[in-house]
Phi, psi and omega in degrees: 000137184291153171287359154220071182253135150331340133344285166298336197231348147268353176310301171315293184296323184278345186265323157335287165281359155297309155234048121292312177301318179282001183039062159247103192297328227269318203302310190318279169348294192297337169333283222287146135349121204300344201217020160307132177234135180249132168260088192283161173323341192240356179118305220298194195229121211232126177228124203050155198322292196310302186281346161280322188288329188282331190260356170279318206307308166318316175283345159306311222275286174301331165219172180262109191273132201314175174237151165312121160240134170218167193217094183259148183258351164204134146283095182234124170270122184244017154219228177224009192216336171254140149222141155302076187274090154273174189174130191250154159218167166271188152216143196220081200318174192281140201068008185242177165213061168205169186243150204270113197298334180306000193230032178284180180195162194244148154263120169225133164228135191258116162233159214220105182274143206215075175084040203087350161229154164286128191220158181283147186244343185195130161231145184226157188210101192229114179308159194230081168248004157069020204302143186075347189246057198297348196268340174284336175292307190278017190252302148332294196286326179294340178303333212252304187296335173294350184255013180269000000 
């Protein structure tokens, strides 16, 4: 594998909701940059490891969290050392097998290689609801049930 492929950095994103789907914060947390910040679904803001594993952990801990489908749709290198990951996903609550569209979402990640490795530097998690425009919500979500 080349030292800077697309490749390496969906690698990354994908170990990322792997674990969230296994609803392991500590797996999350280490992804990220020592000075990483995750923007969760609700907004709120998590900055470094310790404080992204402190605010997943409790929801691990605590509620049954829907699992991840993504789809990324673009890789941009704004170095040989920044890249850009977008990527839209679903979700697919516990006991279902459909993904649910009110929780559709934009994925964006800033990743960063640092001694040779890649890390998240940034993750946003921005609901994609599309207001007034109800037919992108089902053009998206059909996007997505096509990968189950």
């Amino acid at each position: 594998m080349e030292s800077n492929s697309p490749i390496e950095v969906q690698t990354i994103y994908n170990q990322l909701l792997d674990a969230w789907n296994h609803r392991n914060a500590r797996a999350m947390a280490d992804l990220f940059t020592q000075d990483g910040e995750s923007i969760g679904f609700d907004g709120s803001q998590s900055i470094g490891r310790e404080e992204i594993f402190s605010h997943l952990h409790p929801i691990f801990e605590h509620h049954p969290t829907a699992r991840f489908v993504s789809k990324v749709k673009e890789v941009h290198f704004l170095s040989s050392e920044i890249v850009m990951l977008r990527a839209i996903a679903g979700m697919v609550p516990p006991k279902s097998n459909d993904i649910n569209p009110n929780v559709n979402t934009h994925h964006t990640l800033i990743v960063v290689k640092k001694d040779g490795t890649w890390r998240i530097q940034l993750f946003q998690n921005t609901p994609a609801q599309f207001h007034g425009r109800p037919e992108l919500v089902e053009q998206m979500t059909e996007e997505l049930r096509a990968l189950l």
